C-alpha atoms as one frame of an Amber mdcrd trajectory, in Angstrom:
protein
  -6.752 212.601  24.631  -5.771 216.273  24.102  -8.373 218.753  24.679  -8.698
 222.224  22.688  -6.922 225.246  22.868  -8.998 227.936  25.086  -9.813 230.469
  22.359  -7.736 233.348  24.185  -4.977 233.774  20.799  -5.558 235.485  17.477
  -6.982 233.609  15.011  -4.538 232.074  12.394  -4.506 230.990   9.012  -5.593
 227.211   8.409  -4.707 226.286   4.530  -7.490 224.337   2.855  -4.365 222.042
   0.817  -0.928 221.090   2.093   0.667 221.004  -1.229   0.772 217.265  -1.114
  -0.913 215.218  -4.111  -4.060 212.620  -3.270  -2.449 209.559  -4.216   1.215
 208.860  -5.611  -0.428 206.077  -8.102  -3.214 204.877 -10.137  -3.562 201.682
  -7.222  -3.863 204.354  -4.594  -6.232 207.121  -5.821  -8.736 204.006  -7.219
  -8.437 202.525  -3.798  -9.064 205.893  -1.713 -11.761 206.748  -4.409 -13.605
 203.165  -4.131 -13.713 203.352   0.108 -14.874 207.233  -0.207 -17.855 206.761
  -2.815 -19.316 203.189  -1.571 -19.223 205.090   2.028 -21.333 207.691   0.687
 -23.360 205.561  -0.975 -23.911 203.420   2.159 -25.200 206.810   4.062 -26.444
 208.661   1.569 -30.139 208.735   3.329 -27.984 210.179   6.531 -27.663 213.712
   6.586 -25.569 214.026   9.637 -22.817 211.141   8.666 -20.010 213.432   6.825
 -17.525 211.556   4.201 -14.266 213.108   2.781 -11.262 211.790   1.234  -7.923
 214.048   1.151  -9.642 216.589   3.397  -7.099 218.801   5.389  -8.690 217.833
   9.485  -7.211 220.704  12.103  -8.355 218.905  15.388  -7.194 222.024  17.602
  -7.840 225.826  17.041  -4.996 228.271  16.937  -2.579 225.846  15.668  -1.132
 224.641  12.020  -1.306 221.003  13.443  -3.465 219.012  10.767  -3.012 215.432
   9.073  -5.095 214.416   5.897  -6.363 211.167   6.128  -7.293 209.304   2.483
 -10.546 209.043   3.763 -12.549 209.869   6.875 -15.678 209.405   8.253 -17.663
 211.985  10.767 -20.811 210.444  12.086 -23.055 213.165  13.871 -21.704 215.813
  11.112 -23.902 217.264   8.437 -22.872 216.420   4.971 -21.991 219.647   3.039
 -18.986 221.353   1.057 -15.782 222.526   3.156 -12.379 223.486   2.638 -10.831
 221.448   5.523 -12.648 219.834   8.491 -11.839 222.440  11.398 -12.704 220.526
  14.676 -14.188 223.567  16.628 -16.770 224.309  13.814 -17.612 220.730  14.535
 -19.016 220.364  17.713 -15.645 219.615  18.789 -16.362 215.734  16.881 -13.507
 214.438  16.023 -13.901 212.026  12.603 -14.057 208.809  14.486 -13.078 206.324
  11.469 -10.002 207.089   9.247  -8.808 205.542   6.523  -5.178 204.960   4.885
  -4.188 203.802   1.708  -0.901 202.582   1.178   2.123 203.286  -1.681   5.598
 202.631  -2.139   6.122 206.213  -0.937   4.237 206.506   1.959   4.690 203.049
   3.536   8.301 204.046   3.955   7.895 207.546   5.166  10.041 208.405   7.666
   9.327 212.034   9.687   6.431 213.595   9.530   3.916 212.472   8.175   5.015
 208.665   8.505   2.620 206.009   9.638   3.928 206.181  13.396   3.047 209.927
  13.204  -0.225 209.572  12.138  -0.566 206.532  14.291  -0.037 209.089  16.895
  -2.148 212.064  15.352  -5.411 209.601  15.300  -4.571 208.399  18.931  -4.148
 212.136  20.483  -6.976 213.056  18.434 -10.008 210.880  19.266 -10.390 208.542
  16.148 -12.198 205.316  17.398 -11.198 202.783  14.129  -7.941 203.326  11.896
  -7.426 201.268   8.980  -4.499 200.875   7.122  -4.762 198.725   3.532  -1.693
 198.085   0.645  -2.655 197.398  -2.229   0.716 196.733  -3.612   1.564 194.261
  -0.998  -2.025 192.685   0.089  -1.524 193.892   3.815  -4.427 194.733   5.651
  -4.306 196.616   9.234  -6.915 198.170  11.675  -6.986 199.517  15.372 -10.009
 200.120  17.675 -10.105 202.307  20.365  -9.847 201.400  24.473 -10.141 203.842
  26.480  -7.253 206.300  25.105  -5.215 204.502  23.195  -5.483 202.814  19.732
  -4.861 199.271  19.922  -3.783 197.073  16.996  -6.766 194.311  16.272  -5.363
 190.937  16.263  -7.022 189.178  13.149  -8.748 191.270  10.391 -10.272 188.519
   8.970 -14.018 188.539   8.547 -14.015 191.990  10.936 -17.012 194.054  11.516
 -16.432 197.806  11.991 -18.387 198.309  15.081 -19.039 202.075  14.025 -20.191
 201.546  10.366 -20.996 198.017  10.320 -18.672 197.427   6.942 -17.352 193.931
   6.712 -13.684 192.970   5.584 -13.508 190.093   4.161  -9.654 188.745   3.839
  -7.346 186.229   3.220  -3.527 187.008   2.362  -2.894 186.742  -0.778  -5.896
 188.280  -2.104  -7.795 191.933  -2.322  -9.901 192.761  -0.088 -13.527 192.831
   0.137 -15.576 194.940   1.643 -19.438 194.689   2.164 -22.254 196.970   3.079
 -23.889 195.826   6.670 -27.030 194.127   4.267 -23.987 191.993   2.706 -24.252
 194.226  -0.590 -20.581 194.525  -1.586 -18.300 197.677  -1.984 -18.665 197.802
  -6.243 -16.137 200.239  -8.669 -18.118 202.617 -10.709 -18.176 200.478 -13.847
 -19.694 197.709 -11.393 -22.196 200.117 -10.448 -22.511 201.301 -14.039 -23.386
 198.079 -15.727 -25.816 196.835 -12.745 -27.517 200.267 -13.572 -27.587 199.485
 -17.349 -29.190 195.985 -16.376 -31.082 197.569 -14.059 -32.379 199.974 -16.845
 -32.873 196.991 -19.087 -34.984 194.910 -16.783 -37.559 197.679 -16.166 -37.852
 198.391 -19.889 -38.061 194.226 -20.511 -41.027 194.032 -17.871 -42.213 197.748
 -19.473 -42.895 195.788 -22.771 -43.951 192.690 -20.990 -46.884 194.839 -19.017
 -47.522 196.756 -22.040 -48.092 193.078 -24.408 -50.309 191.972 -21.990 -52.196
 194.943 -21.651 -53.089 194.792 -25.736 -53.710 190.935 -25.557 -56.075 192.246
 -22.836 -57.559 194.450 -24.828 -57.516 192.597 -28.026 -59.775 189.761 -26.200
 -61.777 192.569 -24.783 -62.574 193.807 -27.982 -63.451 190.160 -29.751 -65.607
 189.805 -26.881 -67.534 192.862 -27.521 -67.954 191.878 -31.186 -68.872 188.554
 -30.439 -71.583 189.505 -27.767 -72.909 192.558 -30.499 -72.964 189.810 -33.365
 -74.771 187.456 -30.797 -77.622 190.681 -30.384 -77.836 191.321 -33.774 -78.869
 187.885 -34.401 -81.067 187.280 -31.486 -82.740 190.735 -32.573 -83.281 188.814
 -36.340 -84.805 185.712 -34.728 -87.171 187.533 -32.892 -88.292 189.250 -36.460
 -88.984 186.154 -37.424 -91.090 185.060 -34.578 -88.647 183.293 -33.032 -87.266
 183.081 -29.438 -83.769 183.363 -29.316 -83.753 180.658 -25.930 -85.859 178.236
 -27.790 -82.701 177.977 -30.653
């Protein structure tokens, strides 16, 4: 792994975008955008686990060298607003899990920037799990770290991430699925949307249910209140007549 530059040249300019778009399709962008949210979702109780998609990452000071990953997890990293994940403001952490999103474009890449570079880039750099998913073409990938280098995992299918505990559930030939560590899986906004608006519906279904019950409560409170004054009143008439009310 390549260590950091000793701070001993003048500071340079790090650009905050590299000019290049998020995604090259509508497949793409949903894809990076589904991974990114349900990961922040999953930690959103964890205020050091840091999620960004697109997100400029300059792993060594004093030097323009930088990749973008679609999405990219820090764990150990407070969550917050930045321009581009500069290493050395870090802690020197490295985002350990990287994702990549596939498109007819980038798959075929040749130069910089191609998958073999970045292949490279997360090797040199520290990241622990690399994933690599097309949409297009139903081809999942993913490496895991040993010792320095990042080695290709045999079979995908039914893999745990050992760092965020996400399952992949695959078969060839069909999307992929991935599910929280409590087996809740990844949903799309308009998934999450419509369980809300269920959600929403069910507590104002058992809102009327609890308050029904509360006036039938009430309603048999109240006949028994009448029914035990009407029961005095007459008991108080007996006994103006001379008679017992327990001898009746």
């Amino acid at each position: 792994m390549r260590t950091a530059t000793p701070n001993i040249f003048p500071e340079i300019d790090y650009p905050d975008s590299d000019g290049n778009p998020m995604a090259d399709n509508t497949e793409q962008y949903r894809w990076i955008v589904f991974i990114k949210e349900n990961l922040e979702i999953m930690f959103a109780d964890d205020p050091n686990v840091f999620i960004a998609g697109d997100l400029l990452w300059y792993p060594v000071r004093h030097t323009q060298k930088r990749v973008a990953p679609d999405v990219m997890v820090a764990l150990g990293r407070p969550k917050g607003r930045r321009g581009s994940y500069k290493q050395w403001l870090e802690d020197d952490i490295a985002p350990q899990v990287v994702f990549e999103i596939l498109s007819p474009s980038n798959k075929d890449r040749r130069g910089q920037d191609s998958l073999e570079d970045k292949l490279e880039f997360y090797q040199d750099y520290g990241v622990q799990e690399y994933y690599i998913y097309d949409p297009d073409d139903l081809i999942l990938e993913g490496w895991q770290r040993l010792g320095d280098r990042l080695v290709q995992i045999p079979s995908m299918l039914n893999w745990i991430s050992p760092l965020l505990g996400i399952r992949f559930d695959w078969a060839r030939g069909q999307e992929v699925i991935l599910s929280r560590p409590d087996g809740q899986r990844f949903l799309s906004t308009i998934e999450l949307d419509r369980r809300l608006q269920q959600s929403e519906i069910q507590v104002w279904q058992e809102q009327q249910r609890t308050a029904q019950e509360r006036r039938r409560a009430e309603s048999h409170q109240q006949r028994a209140e009448q029914e035990s004054l009407r029961a005095n009143r007459l008991a108080e008439r007996l006994r103006a007549l001379g008679i017992n009310p327990d001898d009746v």
